[in-house]
Amino acid sequence: MTEPSYLAAVRESYDTVAHDYAALVKSPSELDPLSRSILTAFAELVRASDRGPVADVGCGPGKVTAHLAELGVAPFGVDVSPKMIELARGAYPDLRFSVGSMTALEVEGDTLGGILAYYSTHHTPPELLPVVFSEFHRTLAPGGHLLVVGHVSAGEHRRPAQAYGGHSVSFESYRLPTDQLAQLLNQAGFTINAQLVQEPGEDMRWKIASFLAHKPTAP
């Protein structure tokens, strides 16, 4: 599969901001209670189903990947940015990290016990999200679990010039309606088990939606 063109901007931008991103982004232990609880629930479901390892796609510097390991699952991280993977390997040498894209995971079909996409799908143009969600469905084992978390809105397309410490970036980001994301997951073949929407507040600038879903087993 030819790599989608938007990934070059994402790769270059996150290579540029990697060190400041790692310093600025909270670790899971610093998150609000609901955000921590959704990760804990996901890990518990993965452990109970015992279908295989967990791919943390768009893992960045590996903080959430390491948290999943602490929660008792067998995770590995994938990110399009080589600099992010370099930082993750340095911080967590006992875990596995590799450079790759969520549009074409180097994983055999029906082999993953879980997939986590934690604030990592928002750079994907909406018309290509079906490609990403279909790849999640292809690689997830029947009965395996998916957790997608990200910011949502009525539909917003952003082109920031700077990010994470004032570095120049060229990526774009999209905040889609919650209902649209749910529909895309259903169309990809997932069954949504739970949907959590967190409204903006003192510690949150934007609305957050979390989707816990699974790949149905064959009838």
PDB file of C-alpha atoms in Angstrom:
ATOM      1  CA  MET A   1       0.000   0.000   0.000  1.00  0.00           C
ATOM      2  CA  THR A   2       1.301   3.467  -0.909  1.00  0.00           C
ATOM      3  CA  GLU A   3       1.760   5.624   2.174  1.00  0.00           C
ATOM      4  CA  PRO A   4      -0.867   8.377   2.439  1.00  0.00           C
ATOM      5  CA  SER A   5       0.679  11.773   1.747  1.00  0.00           C
ATOM      6  CA  TYR A   6      -0.407  13.377   5.038  1.00  0.00           C
ATOM      7  CA  LEU A   7       1.878  11.062   7.004  1.00  0.00           C
ATOM      8  CA  ALA A   8       5.013  12.825   5.780  1.00  0.00           C
ATOM      9  CA  ALA A   9       3.899  16.052   7.494  1.00  0.00           C
ATOM     10  CA  VAL A  10       2.966  14.163  10.670  1.00  0.00           C
ATOM     11  CA  ARG A  11       6.333  12.369  10.729  1.00  0.00           C
ATOM     12  CA  GLU A  12       8.384  15.511  10.148  1.00  0.00           C
ATOM     13  CA  SER A  13       6.401  17.562  12.650  1.00  0.00           C
ATOM     14  CA  TYR A  14       6.618  15.031  15.476  1.00  0.00           C
ATOM     15  CA  ASP A  15      10.301  14.426  14.823  1.00  0.00           C
ATOM     16  CA  THR A  16      10.716  18.181  15.309  1.00  0.00           C
ATOM     17  CA  VAL A  17       8.707  18.473  18.547  1.00  0.00           C
ATOM     18  CA  ALA A  18       9.580  15.073  20.052  1.00  0.00           C
ATOM     19  CA  HIS A  19      11.689  16.195  23.001  1.00  0.00           C
ATOM     20  CA  ASP A  20       9.346  19.014  24.055  1.00  0.00           C
ATOM     21  CA  TYR A  21       6.309  16.802  23.494  1.00  0.00           C
ATOM     22  CA  ALA A  22       7.750  14.176  25.846  1.00  0.00           C
ATOM     23  CA  ALA A  23       8.368  16.833  28.494  1.00  0.00           C
ATOM     24  CA  LEU A  24       5.006  18.589  28.148  1.00  0.00           C
ATOM     25  CA  VAL A  25       2.517  15.727  27.780  1.00  0.00           C
ATOM     26  CA  LYS A  26       1.183  14.281  31.016  1.00  0.00           C
ATOM     27  CA  SER A  27       1.949  10.774  32.135  1.00  0.00           C
ATOM     28  CA  PRO A  28      -1.119   8.562  32.765  1.00  0.00           C
ATOM     29  CA  SER A  29      -0.707   8.932  36.537  1.00  0.00           C
ATOM     30  CA  GLU A  30      -1.309  12.695  36.130  1.00  0.00           C
ATOM     31  CA  LEU A  31      -4.541  12.328  34.162  1.00  0.00           C
ATOM     32  CA  ASP A  32      -8.022  12.994  35.516  1.00  0.00           C
ATOM     33  CA  PRO A  33      -9.837  10.067  37.201  1.00  0.00           C
ATOM     34  CA  LEU A  34     -12.123   9.295  34.247  1.00  0.00           C
ATOM     35  CA  SER A  35      -9.241   9.202  31.775  1.00  0.00           C
ATOM     36  CA  ARG A  36      -7.307   6.856  34.050  1.00  0.00           C
ATOM     37  CA  SER A  37     -10.340   4.658  34.605  1.00  0.00           C
ATOM     38  CA  ILE A  38     -11.014   4.131  30.890  1.00  0.00           C
ATOM     39  CA  LEU A  39      -7.441   2.901  30.414  1.00  0.00           C
ATOM     40  CA  THR A  40      -7.828   0.588  33.408  1.00  0.00           C
ATOM     41  CA  ALA A  41     -11.117  -0.789  32.060  1.00  0.00           C
ATOM     42  CA  PHE A  42      -9.535  -1.419  28.658  1.00  0.00           C
ATOM     43  CA  ALA A  43      -6.623  -3.280  30.240  1.00  0.00           C
ATOM     44  CA  GLU A  44      -8.963  -5.381  32.362  1.00  0.00           C
ATOM     45  CA  LEU A  45     -11.018  -6.368  29.316  1.00  0.00           C
ATOM     46  CA  VAL A  46      -7.882  -7.300  27.383  1.00  0.00           C
ATOM     47  CA  ARG A  47      -6.581  -9.419  30.255  1.00  0.00           C
ATOM     48  CA  ALA A  48      -9.928 -11.185  30.621  1.00  0.00           C
ATOM     49  CA  SER A  49     -10.250 -11.986  26.909  1.00  0.00           C
ATOM     50  CA  ASP A  50      -6.613 -13.174  26.679  1.00  0.00           C
ATOM     51  CA  ARG A  51      -6.503 -12.898  22.876  1.00  0.00           C
ATOM     52  CA  GLY A  52      -2.937 -11.596  22.417  1.00  0.00           C
ATOM     53  CA  PRO A  53      -0.706  -8.513  22.777  1.00  0.00           C
ATOM     54  CA  VAL A  54      -1.831  -4.893  22.660  1.00  0.00           C
ATOM     55  CA  ALA A  55      -0.703  -2.415  20.013  1.00  0.00           C
ATOM     56  CA  ASP A  56      -0.447   1.178  21.220  1.00  0.00           C
ATOM     57  CA  VAL A  57      -0.722   2.945  17.848  1.00  0.00           C
ATOM     58  CA  GLY A  58       0.624   6.469  17.775  1.00  0.00           C
ATOM     59  CA  CYS A  59       2.480   5.702  20.992  1.00  0.00           C
ATOM     60  CA  GLY A  60       4.670   8.815  20.983  1.00  0.00           C
ATOM     61  CA  PRO A  61       7.342   8.668  23.713  1.00  0.00           C
ATOM     62  CA  GLY A  62       5.825   5.512  25.195  1.00  0.00           C
ATOM     63  CA  LYS A  63       4.301   6.811  28.419  1.00  0.00           C
ATOM     64  CA  VAL A  64       0.923   5.175  27.883  1.00  0.00           C
ATOM     65  CA  THR A  65       2.508   1.991  26.523  1.00  0.00           C
ATOM     66  CA  ALA A  66       4.457   1.673  29.777  1.00  0.00           C
ATOM     67  CA  HIS A  67       1.276   2.324  31.772  1.00  0.00           C
ATOM     68  CA  LEU A  68      -0.460  -0.532  29.969  1.00  0.00           C
ATOM     69  CA  ALA A  69       2.398  -2.823  30.945  1.00  0.00           C
ATOM     70  CA  GLU A  70       1.932  -1.761  34.566  1.00  0.00           C
ATOM     71  CA  LEU A  71      -1.754  -2.676  34.213  1.00  0.00           C
ATOM     72  CA  GLY A  72      -0.820  -6.251  33.348  1.00  0.00           C
ATOM     73  CA  VAL A  73      -1.118  -6.487  29.569  1.00  0.00           C
ATOM     74  CA  ALA A  74       1.613  -7.178  26.992  1.00  0.00           C
ATOM     75  CA  PRO A  75       1.886  -3.960  24.966  1.00  0.00           C
ATOM     76  CA  PHE A  76       4.092  -2.756  22.158  1.00  0.00           C
ATOM     77  CA  GLY A  77       4.230   0.725  20.667  1.00  0.00           C
ATOM     78  CA  VAL A  78       4.050   1.913  17.065  1.00  0.00           C
ATOM     79  CA  ASP A  79       4.599   5.472  15.881  1.00  0.00           C
ATOM     80  CA  VAL A  80       5.241   7.141  12.543  1.00  0.00           C
ATOM     81  CA  SER A  81       7.948   9.371  14.083  1.00  0.00           C
ATOM     82  CA  PRO A  82      11.429   7.806  14.386  1.00  0.00           C
ATOM     83  CA  LYS A  83      12.401  10.416  16.988  1.00  0.00           C
ATOM     84  CA  MET A  84       9.422   9.475  19.154  1.00  0.00           C
ATOM     85  CA  ILE A  85      10.363   5.804  18.911  1.00  0.00           C
ATOM     86  CA  GLU A  86      13.953   6.667  19.836  1.00  0.00           C
ATOM     87  CA  LEU A  87      12.735   8.437  22.982  1.00  0.00           C
ATOM     88  CA  ALA A  88      10.376   5.577  23.868  1.00  0.00           C
ATOM     89  CA  ARG A  89      13.117   2.973  23.522  1.00  0.00           C
ATOM     90  CA  GLY A  90      15.437   5.042  25.674  1.00  0.00           C
ATOM     91  CA  ALA A  91      12.868   5.558  28.426  1.00  0.00           C
ATOM     92  CA  TYR A  92      11.445   2.021  28.411  1.00  0.00           C
ATOM     93  CA  PRO A  93      14.135  -0.385  27.150  1.00  0.00           C
ATOM     94  CA  ASP A  94      12.206  -3.464  28.308  1.00  0.00           C
ATOM     95  CA  LEU A  95       9.282  -2.728  25.977  1.00  0.00           C
ATOM     96  CA  ARG A  96       9.054  -3.116  22.203  1.00  0.00           C
ATOM     97  CA  PHE A  97       8.648  -0.065  19.983  1.00  0.00           C
ATOM     98  CA  SER A  98       8.770   0.222  16.203  1.00  0.00           C
ATOM     99  CA  VAL A  99       8.365   2.852  13.511  1.00  0.00           C
ATOM    100  CA  GLY A 100       5.196   2.304  11.535  1.00  0.00           C
ATOM    101  CA  SER A 101       1.830   3.653  10.467  1.00  0.00           C
ATOM    102  CA  MET A 102      -1.637   2.799  11.725  1.00  0.00           C
ATOM    103  CA  THR A 103      -2.756   2.774   8.096  1.00  0.00           C
ATOM    104  CA  ALA A 104      -0.706  -0.389   7.466  1.00  0.00           C
ATOM    105  CA  LEU A 105       0.368  -2.191  10.634  1.00  0.00           C
ATOM    106  CA  GLU A 106       3.058  -4.811  10.208  1.00  0.00           C
ATOM    107  CA  VAL A 107       0.938  -7.349  12.069  1.00  0.00           C
ATOM    108  CA  GLU A 108      -0.770 -10.493  10.828  1.00  0.00           C
ATOM    109  CA  GLY A 109      -4.548 -10.536  10.787  1.00  0.00           C
ATOM    110  CA  ASP A 110      -6.585 -11.640  13.813  1.00  0.00           C
ATOM    111  CA  THR A 111      -3.575 -11.625  16.159  1.00  0.00           C
ATOM    112  CA  LEU A 112      -3.934  -8.662  18.544  1.00  0.00           C
ATOM    113  CA  GLY A 113      -5.723  -8.862  21.852  1.00  0.00           C
ATOM    114  CA  GLY A 114      -6.145  -5.112  21.958  1.00  0.00           C
ATOM    115  CA  ILE A 115      -5.509  -1.878  20.109  1.00  0.00           C
ATOM    116  CA  LEU A 116      -5.185   1.496  21.788  1.00  0.00           C
ATOM    117  CA  ALA A 117      -5.452   4.675  19.724  1.00  0.00           C
ATOM    118  CA  TYR A 118      -4.924   7.331  22.389  1.00  0.00           C
ATOM    119  CA  TYR A 119      -5.177  10.836  20.896  1.00  0.00           C
ATOM    120  CA  SER A 120      -3.560   9.462  17.753  1.00  0.00           C
ATOM    121  CA  THR A 121      -6.207   9.373  14.999  1.00  0.00           C
ATOM    122  CA  HIS A 122      -6.927  13.112  14.819  1.00  0.00           C
ATOM    123  CA  HIS A 123      -4.286  13.812  12.160  1.00  0.00           C
ATOM    124  CA  THR A 124      -5.994  11.383   9.788  1.00  0.00           C
ATOM    125  CA  PRO A 125      -8.163  13.117   7.185  1.00  0.00           C
ATOM    126  CA  PRO A 126     -11.786  12.048   7.804  1.00  0.00           C
ATOM    127  CA  GLU A 127     -12.057  10.361   4.409  1.00  0.00           C
ATOM    128  CA  LEU A 128      -9.149   8.069   5.377  1.00  0.00           C
ATOM    129  CA  LEU A 129     -10.421   7.080   8.824  1.00  0.00           C
ATOM    130  CA  PRO A 130     -12.241   4.059   7.319  1.00  0.00           C
ATOM    131  CA  VAL A 131      -8.817   2.823   6.150  1.00  0.00           C
ATOM    132  CA  VAL A 132      -7.424   3.131   9.680  1.00  0.00           C
ATOM    133  CA  PHE A 133     -10.413   1.517  11.376  1.00  0.00           C
ATOM    134  CA  SER A 134     -10.435  -1.305   8.812  1.00  0.00           C
ATOM    135  CA  GLU A 135      -6.768  -1.946   9.595  1.00  0.00           C
ATOM    136  CA  PHE A 136      -7.613  -2.102  13.298  1.00  0.00           C
ATOM    137  CA  HIS A 137     -10.355  -4.603  12.497  1.00  0.00           C
ATOM    138  CA  ARG A 138      -8.043  -6.699  10.293  1.00  0.00           C
ATOM    139  CA  THR A 139      -5.337  -7.068  12.930  1.00  0.00           C
ATOM    140  CA  LEU A 140      -7.522  -7.456  16.021  1.00  0.00           C
ATOM    141  CA  ALA A 141      -8.396 -11.013  17.033  1.00  0.00           C
ATOM    142  CA  PRO A 142     -12.091 -11.916  17.230  1.00  0.00           C
ATOM    143  CA  GLY A 143     -13.136 -10.999  20.757  1.00  0.00           C
ATOM    144  CA  GLY A 144     -10.269  -8.504  21.033  1.00  0.00           C
ATOM    145  CA  HIS A 145     -10.808  -4.977  22.315  1.00  0.00           C
ATOM    146  CA  LEU A 146     -10.289  -1.492  20.896  1.00  0.00           C
ATOM    147  CA  LEU A 147     -10.046   1.805  22.763  1.00  0.00           C
ATOM    148  CA  VAL A 148     -10.127   5.042  20.759  1.00  0.00           C
ATOM    149  CA  VAL A 149      -9.753   8.325  22.659  1.00  0.00           C
ATOM    150  CA  GLY A 150      -9.580  11.842  21.271  1.00  0.00           C
ATOM    151  CA  HIS A 151     -10.937  15.360  21.162  1.00  0.00           C
ATOM    152  CA  VAL A 152     -14.260  15.887  19.422  1.00  0.00           C
ATOM    153  CA  SER A 153     -16.346  18.822  18.231  1.00  0.00           C
ATOM    154  CA  ALA A 154     -19.031  19.622  15.684  1.00  0.00           C
ATOM    155  CA  GLY A 155     -16.351  19.260  13.008  1.00  0.00           C
ATOM    156  CA  GLU A 156     -13.159  21.295  13.126  1.00  0.00           C
ATOM    157  CA  HIS A 157     -10.161  21.344  10.784  1.00  0.00           C
ATOM    158  CA  ARG A 158      -7.034  22.915  12.270  1.00  0.00           C
ATOM    159  CA  ARG A 159      -3.721  23.837  10.623  1.00  0.00           C
ATOM    160  CA  PRO A 160      -1.457  25.004  13.465  1.00  0.00           C
ATOM    161  CA  ALA A 161       1.777  26.747  12.525  1.00  0.00           C
ATOM    162  CA  GLN A 162       3.457  25.971  15.840  1.00  0.00           C
ATOM    163  CA  ALA A 163       3.091  23.376  18.602  1.00  0.00           C
ATOM    164  CA  TYR A 164       4.746  21.896  21.678  1.00  0.00           C
ATOM    165  CA  GLY A 165       7.293  24.508  22.672  1.00  0.00           C
ATOM    166  CA  GLY A 166       6.757  26.810  19.714  1.00  0.00           C
ATOM    167  CA  HIS A 167       8.261  24.543  17.064  1.00  0.00           C
ATOM    168  CA  SER A 168       7.081  24.938  13.485  1.00  0.00           C
ATOM    169  CA  VAL A 169       4.779  22.105  12.393  1.00  0.00           C
ATOM    170  CA  SER A 170       3.000  21.233   9.161  1.00  0.00           C
ATOM    171  CA  PHE A 171       0.469  18.615  10.269  1.00  0.00           C
ATOM    172  CA  GLU A 172      -3.282  19.143  10.216  1.00  0.00           C
ATOM    173  CA  SER A 173      -5.815  17.894  12.749  1.00  0.00           C
ATOM    174  CA  TYR A 174      -9.521  17.137  12.715  1.00  0.00           C
ATOM    175  CA  ARG A 175     -12.081  17.096  15.525  1.00  0.00           C
ATOM    176  CA  LEU A 176     -15.104  15.161  14.341  1.00  0.00           C
ATOM    177  CA  PRO A 177     -18.536  14.785  15.948  1.00  0.00           C
ATOM    178  CA  THR A 178     -18.865  11.907  18.403  1.00  0.00           C
ATOM    179  CA  ASP A 179     -21.715  10.350  16.413  1.00  0.00           C
ATOM    180  CA  GLN A 180     -19.642  10.345  13.232  1.00  0.00           C
ATOM    181  CA  LEU A 181     -16.765   8.507  14.913  1.00  0.00           C
ATOM    182  CA  ALA A 182     -19.172   5.949  16.371  1.00  0.00           C
ATOM    183  CA  GLN A 183     -20.709   5.394  12.949  1.00  0.00           C
ATOM    184  CA  LEU A 184     -17.285   4.865  11.354  1.00  0.00           C
ATOM    185  CA  LEU A 185     -16.365   2.293  14.007  1.00  0.00           C
ATOM    186  CA  ASN A 186     -19.620   0.439  13.448  1.00  0.00           C
ATOM    187  CA  GLN A 187     -19.109   0.495   9.675  1.00  0.00           C
ATOM    188  CA  ALA A 188     -15.635  -1.005  10.161  1.00  0.00           C
ATOM    189  CA  GLY A 189     -17.245  -3.977  11.918  1.00  0.00           C
ATOM    190  CA  PHE A 190     -16.790  -3.073  15.573  1.00  0.00           C
ATOM    191  CA  THR A 191     -19.366  -3.348  18.322  1.00  0.00           C
ATOM    192  CA  ILE A 192     -19.202  -0.380  20.692  1.00  0.00           C
ATOM    193  CA  ASN A 193     -19.537  -1.471  24.314  1.00  0.00           C
ATOM    194  CA  ALA A 194     -19.206   1.901  25.996  1.00  0.00           C
ATOM    195  CA  GLN A 195     -18.921   5.526  24.993  1.00  0.00           C
ATOM    196  CA  LEU A 196     -17.722   8.219  27.406  1.00  0.00           C
ATOM    197  CA  VAL A 197     -17.909  11.948  26.663  1.00  0.00           C
ATOM    198  CA  GLN A 198     -16.092  14.345  28.974  1.00  0.00           C
ATOM    199  CA  GLU A 199     -17.092  17.983  28.774  1.00  0.00           C
ATOM    200  CA  PRO A 200     -14.498  20.787  28.937  1.00  0.00           C
ATOM    201  CA  GLY A 201     -13.676  21.955  32.446  1.00  0.00           C
ATOM    202  CA  GLU A 202     -10.919  23.409  34.565  1.00  0.00           C
ATOM    203  CA  ASP A 203      -8.376  20.797  33.475  1.00  0.00           C
ATOM    204  CA  MET A 204      -9.709  20.168  29.960  1.00  0.00           C
ATOM    205  CA  ARG A 205      -9.873  22.714  27.137  1.00  0.00           C
ATOM    206  CA  TRP A 206     -11.817  20.509  24.702  1.00  0.00           C
ATOM    207  CA  LYS A 207     -14.473  17.831  24.791  1.00  0.00           C
ATOM    208  CA  ILE A 208     -13.072  14.272  24.900  1.00  0.00           C
ATOM    209  CA  ALA A 209     -14.747  11.124  23.607  1.00  0.00           C
ATOM    210  CA  SER A 210     -13.638   7.587  24.474  1.00  0.00           C
ATOM    211  CA  PHE A 211     -14.940   4.512  22.662  1.00  0.00           C
ATOM    212  CA  LEU A 212     -14.544   1.007  24.078  1.00  0.00           C
ATOM    213  CA  ALA A 213     -15.342  -1.513  21.370  1.00  0.00           C
ATOM    214  CA  HIS A 214     -14.632  -5.102  20.388  1.00  0.00           C
ATOM    215  CA  LYS A 215     -14.351  -7.195  17.257  1.00  0.00           C
ATOM    216  CA  PRO A 216     -17.209  -9.726  17.340  1.00  0.00           C
ATOM    217  CA  THR A 217     -16.407 -13.412  17.261  1.00  0.00           C
ATOM    218  CA  ALA A 218     -17.693 -15.481  14.346  1.00  0.00           C
ATOM    219  CA  PRO A 219     -21.270 -16.774  14.861  1.00  0.00           C
TER     220      PRO A 219
END
